[in-house]
Amino acid sequence: MPSLKLDFVQTLALASVLLFVGYGVRKRVGFLDRFNIPAPVVGGFLFAALAMLLRRAGLLAFEFDTLLQSPLMVAFFTTIGLGASLKLLRVGGPQVLTFWILASAVAFVQSGLGVGIAKAMGVDPLLGLICGSMTMTGGHGTGAAFGKLMEDQYGFQNAVTFAMAAATFGLVAGGLLGGPLATWLIRRNKLKASDNLSSPAAELARNASLDAEIDTEPLGEAPTTYTLLKSLTLILLCMWAGGILSGFLGQYFTLPGYIGAMIVAAVARNVAELTGVLIVDTRTVDDLGSVALSLFLSMALMSLKLWELVHLAAPMFVILSVQVALMGAFAAFITYRVMGRDYDAAVMAGGHCGFGLGATPNAVANMGSIVERFGPAPRAFLVVPMVGAFFIDFSNAIILTAYINLFRA
C-alpha cells in the first residue's frame, strides 16, 4: 500500500488547515456547536476517519512527524501556570476554594472508579484511568498529554486515541446532563434568581477559559509585537526551567512533560505579582496558549488510529456511562448542597456537570442556557470558570500522577 510521509513542518501545516476545517464544519453543524466540541477535535477526527477509510481500502497510508506536538503541549500548560494567580483565588473568596476542593474530589473519585471498573472487567487499569479524571475533568488537552506518557513509558498502545474518544464522549454527555439537572433542582426546590446583575469580575471569569478563547474575543487591549515577544519569551523561559525541574523530579516520580513548566510558570506569575518586577499580560499569554492548544489538539487528533479502538469499545462505554451517573449524583447531592442550596448553587451544579465531564466552555454553556431561562447567577459565573481556567489542572495533575506512580510501584 502506498504511503505519504509528512515532515514536521508539513504535519504542522496540515494540522493548521484541519483546525480551520473544524471551524467551518462546526459552524454548519448545530449539534457540534451546541455541545462546544472544539474545532481542532472536529477537524482532526474527520481527517482521522478519512485516513482510516483510505487505509482500509488499501489506497493510502499517512505517516506524520509529530516532533512539534510535545513542545506545543508544554507551551499550553505553561500558559495555564502563568494564569494561576493566588490573587485571583483571594478575589473569588471562600466559594472559589470550596468549589476547587469539590472539583478535585470528583477528579479523585473519577480516577479511582475508572480503575476499579477496569480491573473488575479484566482490562488494563490504565484504560480506567483514561476514562476517569484524565479525560472527564481534564478534557482533550490533559487526556492527550497523559495518553502520550502512557504510550511512551508504559507501552499502553493507542492511549491517546482512547483518550480523545473518551474526552469527546464526556463533552457531549456533560452538555446533555447539566441543563436538565439544574432545571430539576430549581423546580424541585422552588429557587429564584437574585436581582443582582452580573459583576465585572464575573464577566472577566466567564472569558478566562483558555478553551473558550479559541472562539471568543477576550477582554483587554490587542497585543502588540512587543507584548507578544515579551510573553513568548516568558513562556519559553518557563519551559526551559521547567524542563530542568521535570528532569529532576522524573528521577523519583512518573510525570507528564509539562508538570515542571507549569510549576515554574505558576511560581513566576505569583512572584511577579508579589514583587512588581514584571507584569504578566494575561490576554497575550492566553492567546498564545490558545494557539498552542489548538495546534496540539489538531495534530493529536489527525494522527489517531481509529481502527484500533474497536476491541475496547465496550469496556470504555461501560466505564464512561458510570462516570456520567457519578457526576450527575455528585452535582445534585453534594455540589448543590455544599455551595449553598440556593439558585446560584443549582446553576453551579449544572455547570459542574459540563466541567466535570468535558471542559470549562461546556460548563459556561450549561450555565448560560439556565440563566437565560431562569435569571442571572453572578456568583456561579465567577466561581466555576475561575476554577476551570486556573486551578483544577494543578490538582488533577497531582491526582493522576499519584495514581500512575501507584502502577509503577
Short mmCIF file of C-alpha atoms in Angstrom, two decimals:
data_model
loop_
_atom_site.label_atom_id
_atom_site.label_comp_id
_atom_site.label_asym_id
_atom_site.label_seq_id
_atom_site.Cartn_x
_atom_site.Cartn_y
_atom_site.Cartn_z
CA MET A 1 0.00 0.00 0.00
CA PRO A 2 1.41 3.44 -0.92
CA SER A 3 2.21 5.81 1.94
CA LEU A 4 2.55 9.57 2.25
CA LYS A 5 5.16 10.73 4.76
CA LEU A 6 4.96 14.30 6.07
CA ASP A 7 7.87 16.02 7.83
CA PHE A 8 7.27 18.13 10.95
CA VAL A 9 6.64 21.35 9.01
CA GLN A 10 4.16 19.66 6.66
CA THR A 11 2.49 17.97 9.64
CA LEU A 12 2.08 21.32 11.39
CA ALA A 13 0.74 22.89 8.21
CA LEU A 14 -1.86 20.13 7.79
CA ALA A 15 -2.86 20.48 11.45
CA SER A 16 -3.40 24.20 10.88
CA VAL A 17 -5.59 23.58 7.83
CA LEU A 18 -7.64 20.96 9.68
CA LEU A 19 -8.16 23.40 12.53
CA PHE A 20 -9.99 25.77 10.16
CA VAL A 21 -11.82 22.88 8.54
CA GLY A 22 -13.09 22.13 12.05
CA TYR A 23 -14.25 25.73 12.49
CA GLY A 24 -16.12 25.61 9.18
CA VAL A 25 -17.83 22.30 9.88
CA ARG A 26 -18.79 23.28 13.41
CA LYS A 27 -20.46 26.49 12.25
CA ARG A 28 -22.62 24.48 9.84
CA VAL A 29 -23.49 21.58 12.15
CA GLY A 30 -25.62 22.83 15.04
CA PHE A 31 -25.03 19.76 17.20
CA LEU A 32 -21.26 20.32 17.26
CA ASP A 33 -21.61 23.99 18.09
CA ARG A 34 -24.30 23.42 20.73
CA PHE A 35 -22.12 20.97 22.67
CA ASN A 36 -18.94 23.06 22.29
CA ILE A 37 -16.95 20.35 20.52
CA PRO A 38 -13.57 22.07 19.94
CA ALA A 39 -12.75 22.92 16.32
CA PRO A 40 -9.41 21.01 16.34
CA VAL A 41 -11.26 17.93 17.58
CA VAL A 42 -13.79 18.20 14.72
CA GLY A 43 -11.18 18.71 12.01
CA GLY A 44 -8.77 16.17 13.43
CA PHE A 45 -11.40 13.45 13.85
CA LEU A 46 -12.70 13.99 10.32
CA PHE A 47 -9.21 13.57 8.90
CA ALA A 48 -8.56 10.52 11.10
CA ALA A 49 -11.79 8.96 9.79
CA LEU A 50 -10.76 9.70 6.19
CA ALA A 51 -7.32 8.22 6.83
CA MET A 52 -8.93 5.08 8.25
CA LEU A 53 -11.14 4.66 5.16
CA LEU A 54 -8.18 5.13 2.80
CA ARG A 55 -6.14 2.62 4.79
CA ARG A 56 -8.96 0.05 4.89
CA ALA A 57 -9.38 0.40 1.13
CA GLY A 58 -5.65 -0.14 0.62
CA LEU A 59 -5.29 3.18 -1.19
CA LEU A 60 -3.04 5.27 1.05
CA ALA A 61 -1.44 5.35 4.50
CA PHE A 62 -0.21 8.50 6.22
CA GLU A 63 2.94 8.90 8.30
CA PHE A 64 3.38 12.03 10.42
CA ASP A 65 6.42 13.57 12.08
CA THR A 66 4.93 14.89 15.33
CA LEU A 67 8.15 16.47 16.58
CA LEU A 68 6.37 19.74 17.47
CA GLN A 69 3.46 18.10 19.30
CA SER A 70 5.21 17.84 22.66
CA PRO A 71 6.55 21.44 22.71
CA LEU A 72 3.07 22.74 21.84
CA MET A 73 1.58 20.72 24.69
CA VAL A 74 4.15 22.03 27.17
CA ALA A 75 3.62 25.59 25.93
CA PHE A 76 -0.13 25.35 26.55
CA PHE A 77 0.23 24.06 30.10
CA THR A 78 2.88 26.70 30.77
CA THR A 79 0.27 29.36 30.00
CA ILE A 80 -2.06 27.58 32.45
CA GLY A 81 0.65 28.01 35.09
CA LEU A 82 1.07 31.68 34.22
CA GLY A 83 -2.66 32.13 34.81
CA ALA A 84 -2.62 30.54 38.27
CA SER A 85 -2.66 33.71 40.35
CA LEU A 86 -3.21 33.43 44.09
CA LYS A 87 -4.57 36.96 43.92
CA LEU A 88 -7.44 35.61 41.80
CA LEU A 89 -8.13 32.97 44.45
CA ARG A 90 -8.42 35.71 47.07
CA VAL A 91 -10.72 37.75 44.81
CA GLY A 92 -13.04 34.76 44.39
CA GLY A 93 -13.16 34.19 48.13
CA PRO A 94 -14.17 31.01 50.02
CA GLN A 95 -16.61 29.88 47.31
CA VAL A 96 -13.81 29.51 44.75
CA LEU A 97 -11.71 27.49 47.21
CA THR A 98 -14.72 25.34 48.15
CA PHE A 99 -15.59 24.59 44.53
CA TRP A 100 -11.94 23.81 43.76
CA ILE A 101 -11.96 21.25 46.59
CA LEU A 102 -15.21 19.74 45.27
CA ALA A 103 -13.87 19.56 41.72
CA SER A 104 -10.67 17.92 42.97
CA ALA A 105 -12.69 15.41 44.99
CA VAL A 106 -14.67 14.49 41.88
CA ALA A 107 -11.42 14.02 39.95
CA PHE A 108 -10.05 11.72 42.64
CA VAL A 109 -13.21 9.59 42.69
CA GLN A 110 -13.43 9.51 38.87
CA SER A 111 -9.95 8.02 38.58
CA GLY A 112 -10.48 5.51 41.39
CA LEU A 113 -13.84 4.44 39.98
CA GLY A 114 -12.45 4.06 36.46
CA VAL A 115 -9.55 1.92 37.65
CA GLY A 116 -11.85 -0.23 39.82
CA ILE A 117 -14.30 -0.94 36.98
CA ALA A 118 -11.47 -1.68 34.55
CA LYS A 119 -9.98 -4.22 36.93
CA ALA A 120 -13.41 -5.80 37.52
CA MET A 121 -13.88 -6.16 33.74
CA GLY A 122 -10.42 -7.68 33.30
CA VAL A 123 -8.95 -4.88 31.18
CA ASP A 124 -5.84 -2.76 31.73
CA PRO A 125 -6.43 -0.39 34.69
CA LEU A 126 -4.77 2.34 32.64
CA LEU A 127 -7.88 2.31 30.46
CA GLY A 128 -9.88 3.07 33.60
CA LEU A 129 -7.59 5.99 34.33
CA ILE A 130 -8.08 7.25 30.78
CA CYS A 131 -11.85 7.10 31.28
CA GLY A 132 -11.51 8.80 34.67
CA SER A 133 -10.42 12.32 35.56
CA MET A 134 -7.77 12.25 32.85
CA THR A 135 -10.44 12.98 30.25
CA MET A 136 -13.58 13.72 32.26
CA THR A 137 -12.16 16.56 34.35
CA GLY A 138 -9.06 17.02 32.20
CA GLY A 139 -10.63 17.10 28.74
CA HIS A 140 -8.78 16.65 25.47
CA GLY A 141 -5.62 18.54 26.50
CA THR A 142 -4.85 16.59 29.67
CA GLY A 143 -6.02 13.37 28.00
CA ALA A 144 -3.57 13.73 25.13
CA ALA A 145 -0.72 14.71 27.46
CA PHE A 146 -1.09 11.78 29.85
CA GLY A 147 -2.00 9.45 26.97
CA LYS A 148 1.37 10.16 25.40
CA LEU A 149 3.01 9.41 28.75
CA MET A 150 1.23 6.05 28.93
CA GLU A 151 2.31 5.14 25.42
CA ASP A 152 5.95 6.15 25.90
CA GLN A 153 6.61 4.91 29.45
CA TYR A 154 4.07 2.11 29.94
CA GLY A 155 3.69 0.72 26.45
CA PHE A 156 -0.10 1.15 26.54
CA GLN A 157 -0.77 1.30 22.83
CA ASN A 158 -3.23 3.84 21.40
CA ALA A 159 -3.69 5.56 24.77
CA VAL A 160 -4.05 8.93 23.02
CA THR A 161 -6.73 7.51 20.70
CA PHE A 162 -8.71 6.15 23.65
CA ALA A 163 -8.29 9.45 25.49
CA MET A 164 -9.61 11.53 22.59
CA ALA A 165 -12.64 9.26 22.22
CA ALA A 166 -13.39 9.38 25.96
CA ALA A 167 -12.99 13.16 26.14
CA THR A 168 -15.39 13.66 23.23
CA PHE A 169 -17.94 11.35 24.87
CA GLY A 170 -17.62 13.39 28.04
CA LEU A 171 -18.14 16.71 26.24
CA VAL A 172 -21.41 15.54 24.74
CA ALA A 173 -22.61 13.87 27.96
CA GLY A 174 -21.77 16.93 30.05
CA GLY A 175 -23.69 19.16 27.66
CA LEU A 176 -26.73 16.89 27.77
CA LEU A 177 -26.74 16.42 31.56
CA GLY A 178 -26.05 19.87 33.04
CA GLY A 179 -29.09 21.84 31.90
CA PRO A 180 -31.78 19.29 32.81
CA LEU A 181 -30.17 18.58 36.19
CA ALA A 182 -30.05 22.26 37.16
CA THR A 183 -33.63 22.75 35.94
CA TRP A 184 -34.75 19.84 38.11
CA LEU A 185 -33.01 21.33 41.17
CA ILE A 186 -34.50 24.78 40.57
CA ARG A 187 -38.05 23.50 40.15
CA ARG A 188 -37.89 20.91 42.90
CA ASN A 189 -36.61 23.43 45.45
CA LYS A 190 -38.63 26.40 44.06
CA LEU A 191 -35.49 28.50 43.67
CA LYS A 192 -35.43 32.02 42.28
CA ALA A 193 -32.64 34.14 40.80
CA SER A 194 -31.29 37.10 42.74
CA ASP A 195 -31.81 40.60 41.41
CA ASN A 196 -28.07 41.28 41.22
CA LEU A 197 -26.67 41.81 37.75
CA SER A 198 -23.52 40.06 36.64
CA SER A 199 -20.47 41.79 38.09
CA PRO A 200 -17.36 42.82 36.12
CA ALA A 201 -15.44 40.11 37.97
CA ALA A 202 -17.91 37.50 36.79
CA GLU A 203 -17.65 38.76 33.23
CA LEU A 204 -13.88 38.51 33.41
CA ALA A 205 -14.07 34.97 34.79
CA ARG A 206 -16.53 33.98 32.07
CA ASN A 207 -13.95 34.96 29.45
CA ALA A 208 -10.99 33.49 31.29
CA SER A 209 -11.05 29.92 29.98
CA LEU A 210 -8.28 29.19 27.52
CA ASP A 211 -10.53 26.79 25.65
CA ALA A 212 -13.23 29.45 25.29
CA GLU A 213 -10.78 31.99 23.92
CA ILE A 214 -10.28 29.88 20.82
CA ASP A 215 -13.71 31.13 19.75
CA THR A 216 -14.32 34.22 21.91
CA GLU A 217 -12.59 37.59 21.68
CA PRO A 218 -11.11 38.15 25.16
CA LEU A 219 -11.12 41.37 27.15
CA GLY A 220 -8.24 43.86 27.12
CA GLU A 221 -6.19 45.68 24.53
CA ALA A 222 -4.97 43.90 21.43
CA PRO A 223 -1.40 42.61 21.83
CA THR A 224 1.46 44.48 20.15
CA THR A 225 4.61 42.92 18.74
CA TYR A 226 6.48 43.91 21.90
CA THR A 227 3.97 42.35 24.29
CA LEU A 228 3.79 39.23 22.14
CA LEU A 229 7.58 38.85 22.21
CA LYS A 230 7.74 39.56 25.94
CA SER A 231 5.06 36.99 26.71
CA LEU A 232 6.56 34.42 24.32
CA THR A 233 9.98 34.89 25.95
CA LEU A 234 8.46 34.39 29.40
CA ILE A 235 6.72 31.20 28.25
CA LEU A 236 9.92 29.83 26.68
CA LEU A 237 11.98 30.62 29.77
CA CYS A 238 9.45 28.82 31.96
CA MET A 239 9.54 25.85 29.57
CA TRP A 240 13.35 25.81 29.75
CA ALA A 241 13.49 25.95 33.56
CA GLY A 242 10.51 23.58 33.77
CA GLY A 243 12.33 21.01 31.63
CA ILE A 244 15.18 21.01 34.14
CA LEU A 245 12.74 20.65 37.03
CA SER A 246 10.85 17.83 35.29
CA GLY A 247 14.14 16.02 34.67
CA PHE A 248 14.97 16.21 38.37
CA LEU A 249 11.51 15.16 39.58
CA GLY A 250 11.38 12.41 36.94
CA GLN A 251 14.10 10.55 38.85
CA TYR A 252 11.58 9.94 41.63
CA PHE A 253 8.13 10.13 40.02
CA THR A 254 6.48 9.37 36.68
CA LEU A 255 5.40 12.78 35.41
CA PRO A 256 3.99 14.20 32.18
CA GLY A 257 6.45 16.51 30.45
CA TYR A 258 4.52 19.68 31.19
CA ILE A 259 4.43 19.49 35.01
CA GLY A 260 7.78 21.20 35.59
CA ALA A 261 6.97 24.07 33.25
CA MET A 262 3.54 24.56 34.79
CA ILE A 263 5.01 24.72 38.31
CA VAL A 264 7.76 27.15 37.28
CA ALA A 265 5.22 29.33 35.45
CA ALA A 266 2.91 29.46 38.47
CA VAL A 267 5.80 30.44 40.75
CA ALA A 268 6.93 33.08 38.24
CA ARG A 269 3.42 34.57 38.00
CA ASN A 270 2.96 34.89 41.75
CA VAL A 271 6.50 36.15 42.43
CA ALA A 272 5.98 38.77 39.70
CA GLU A 273 2.72 39.91 41.33
CA LEU A 274 4.28 39.96 44.78
CA THR A 275 7.38 41.93 43.83
CA GLY A 276 6.01 44.00 40.95
CA VAL A 277 9.17 43.37 38.87
CA LEU A 278 7.15 42.02 35.93
CA ILE A 279 3.62 42.50 34.65
CA VAL A 280 2.23 39.35 33.04
CA ASP A 281 -0.03 40.31 30.13
CA THR A 282 -2.82 37.80 30.76
CA ARG A 283 -4.60 38.34 27.46
CA THR A 284 -1.45 37.81 25.37
CA VAL A 285 -0.41 34.76 27.39
CA ASP A 286 -3.91 33.30 26.97
CA ASP A 287 -3.87 33.99 23.23
CA LEU A 288 -0.55 32.17 22.83
CA GLY A 289 -1.87 29.32 24.96
CA SER A 290 -4.94 29.05 22.75
CA VAL A 291 -2.78 28.84 19.63
CA ALA A 292 -0.60 26.12 21.18
CA LEU A 293 -3.64 24.15 22.39
CA SER A 294 -5.41 24.35 19.04
CA LEU A 295 -2.42 23.14 17.02
CA PHE A 296 -1.55 20.47 19.60
CA LEU A 297 -5.07 19.01 19.60
CA SER A 298 -5.38 19.18 15.82
CA MET A 299 -2.08 17.33 15.43
CA ALA A 300 -3.01 14.74 18.09
CA LEU A 301 -6.45 14.07 16.60
CA MET A 302 -5.45 13.84 12.94
CA SER A 303 -2.87 11.14 13.73
CA LEU A 304 -5.33 8.90 15.62
CA LYS A 305 -5.59 5.27 14.57
CA LEU A 306 -9.34 4.89 14.90
CA TRP A 307 -9.36 1.31 13.68
CA GLU A 308 -7.57 0.29 16.89
CA LEU A 309 -10.47 1.48 19.12
CA VAL A 310 -12.84 -1.37 18.37
CA HIS A 311 -11.60 -4.08 20.73
CA LEU A 312 -12.00 -1.92 23.85
CA ALA A 313 -15.14 -0.01 22.85
CA ALA A 314 -17.48 -1.99 25.15
CA PRO A 315 -15.43 -1.60 28.38
CA MET A 316 -14.94 2.09 27.61
CA PHE A 317 -18.68 2.63 27.17
CA VAL A 318 -19.44 0.92 30.49
CA ILE A 319 -16.86 2.96 32.42
CA LEU A 320 -17.90 6.25 30.80
CA SER A 321 -21.60 5.59 31.45
CA VAL A 322 -20.88 5.05 35.15
CA GLN A 323 -18.83 8.27 35.18
CA VAL A 324 -21.83 10.20 33.83
CA ALA A 325 -24.06 8.75 36.58
CA LEU A 326 -21.43 9.61 39.21
CA MET A 327 -21.13 13.20 38.01
CA GLY A 328 -24.88 13.72 37.98
CA ALA A 329 -25.30 12.33 41.51
CA PHE A 330 -22.35 14.32 42.87
CA ALA A 331 -23.58 17.58 41.35
CA ALA A 332 -27.15 17.11 42.57
CA PHE A 333 -26.49 15.88 46.10
CA ILE A 334 -23.08 17.32 47.01
CA THR A 335 -22.17 20.32 44.83
CA TYR A 336 -25.63 21.86 45.18
CA ARG A 337 -25.74 21.41 48.96
CA VAL A 338 -22.16 22.43 49.75
CA MET A 339 -22.29 25.53 47.53
CA GLY A 340 -25.28 26.94 49.40
CA ARG A 341 -28.57 25.21 48.41
CA ASP A 342 -29.70 28.36 46.59
CA TYR A 343 -30.31 29.36 42.96
CA ASP A 344 -26.63 30.09 42.26
CA ALA A 345 -25.72 26.70 43.75
CA ALA A 346 -28.15 24.96 41.38
CA VAL A 347 -26.61 26.79 38.41
CA MET A 348 -23.15 25.77 39.66
CA ALA A 349 -24.32 22.15 39.86
CA GLY A 350 -25.36 22.31 36.20
CA GLY A 351 -22.04 23.92 35.33
CA HIS A 352 -20.17 21.26 37.31
CA CYS A 353 -21.65 18.58 35.04
CA GLY A 354 -20.20 20.31 31.98
CA PHE A 355 -16.96 20.99 33.82
CA GLY A 356 -16.53 17.51 35.34
CA LEU A 357 -17.37 15.64 32.14
CA GLY A 358 -15.95 17.92 29.49
CA ALA A 359 -14.41 21.36 29.75
CA THR A 360 -14.95 24.85 31.15
CA PRO A 361 -16.67 26.15 27.98
CA ASN A 362 -19.22 23.34 28.39
CA ALA A 363 -19.84 24.49 31.96
CA VAL A 364 -20.30 28.09 30.82
CA ALA A 365 -22.65 26.98 28.04
CA ASN A 366 -24.73 24.94 30.51
CA MET A 367 -24.97 27.84 32.93
CA GLY A 368 -25.72 30.25 30.11
CA SER A 369 -28.73 28.24 28.99
CA ILE A 370 -30.00 28.05 32.58
CA VAL A 371 -29.71 31.78 33.37
CA GLU A 372 -31.27 32.65 30.03
CA ARG A 373 -34.40 30.91 31.24
CA PHE A 374 -34.43 31.50 35.00
CA GLY A 375 -32.40 34.68 35.57
CA PRO A 376 -28.83 35.79 36.41
CA ALA A 377 -26.43 33.85 38.65
CA PRO A 378 -23.35 36.09 39.00
CA ARG A 379 -21.72 34.01 41.75
CA ALA A 380 -21.85 30.88 39.60
CA PHE A 381 -20.26 32.69 36.67
CA LEU A 382 -17.42 33.89 38.89
CA VAL A 383 -16.67 30.62 40.67
CA VAL A 384 -16.94 27.88 38.04
CA PRO A 385 -14.91 29.43 35.18
CA MET A 386 -12.21 30.63 37.59
CA VAL A 387 -11.62 27.14 38.97
CA GLY A 388 -11.79 25.59 35.49
CA ALA A 389 -9.44 28.05 33.85
CA PHE A 390 -6.80 28.49 36.55
CA PHE A 391 -6.79 25.87 39.31
CA ILE A 392 -8.19 22.41 38.52
CA ASP A 393 -5.36 21.38 36.18
CA PHE A 394 -2.93 21.54 39.11
CA SER A 395 -4.89 19.29 41.42
CA ASN A 396 -5.91 16.93 38.60
CA ALA A 397 -2.27 16.56 37.52
CA ILE A 398 -1.28 15.67 41.10
CA ILE A 399 -4.11 13.13 41.34
CA LEU A 400 -3.23 11.49 38.02
CA THR A 401 0.49 11.45 38.86
CA ALA A 402 -0.28 9.74 42.18
CA TYR A 403 -2.38 7.05 40.51
CA ILE A 404 0.18 6.42 37.77
CA ASN A 405 3.00 6.10 40.27
CA LEU A 406 0.95 3.54 42.16
CA PHE A 407 1.03 1.43 38.99
CA ARG A 408 4.78 1.85 38.68
CA ALA A 409 5.24 0.82 42.31
#
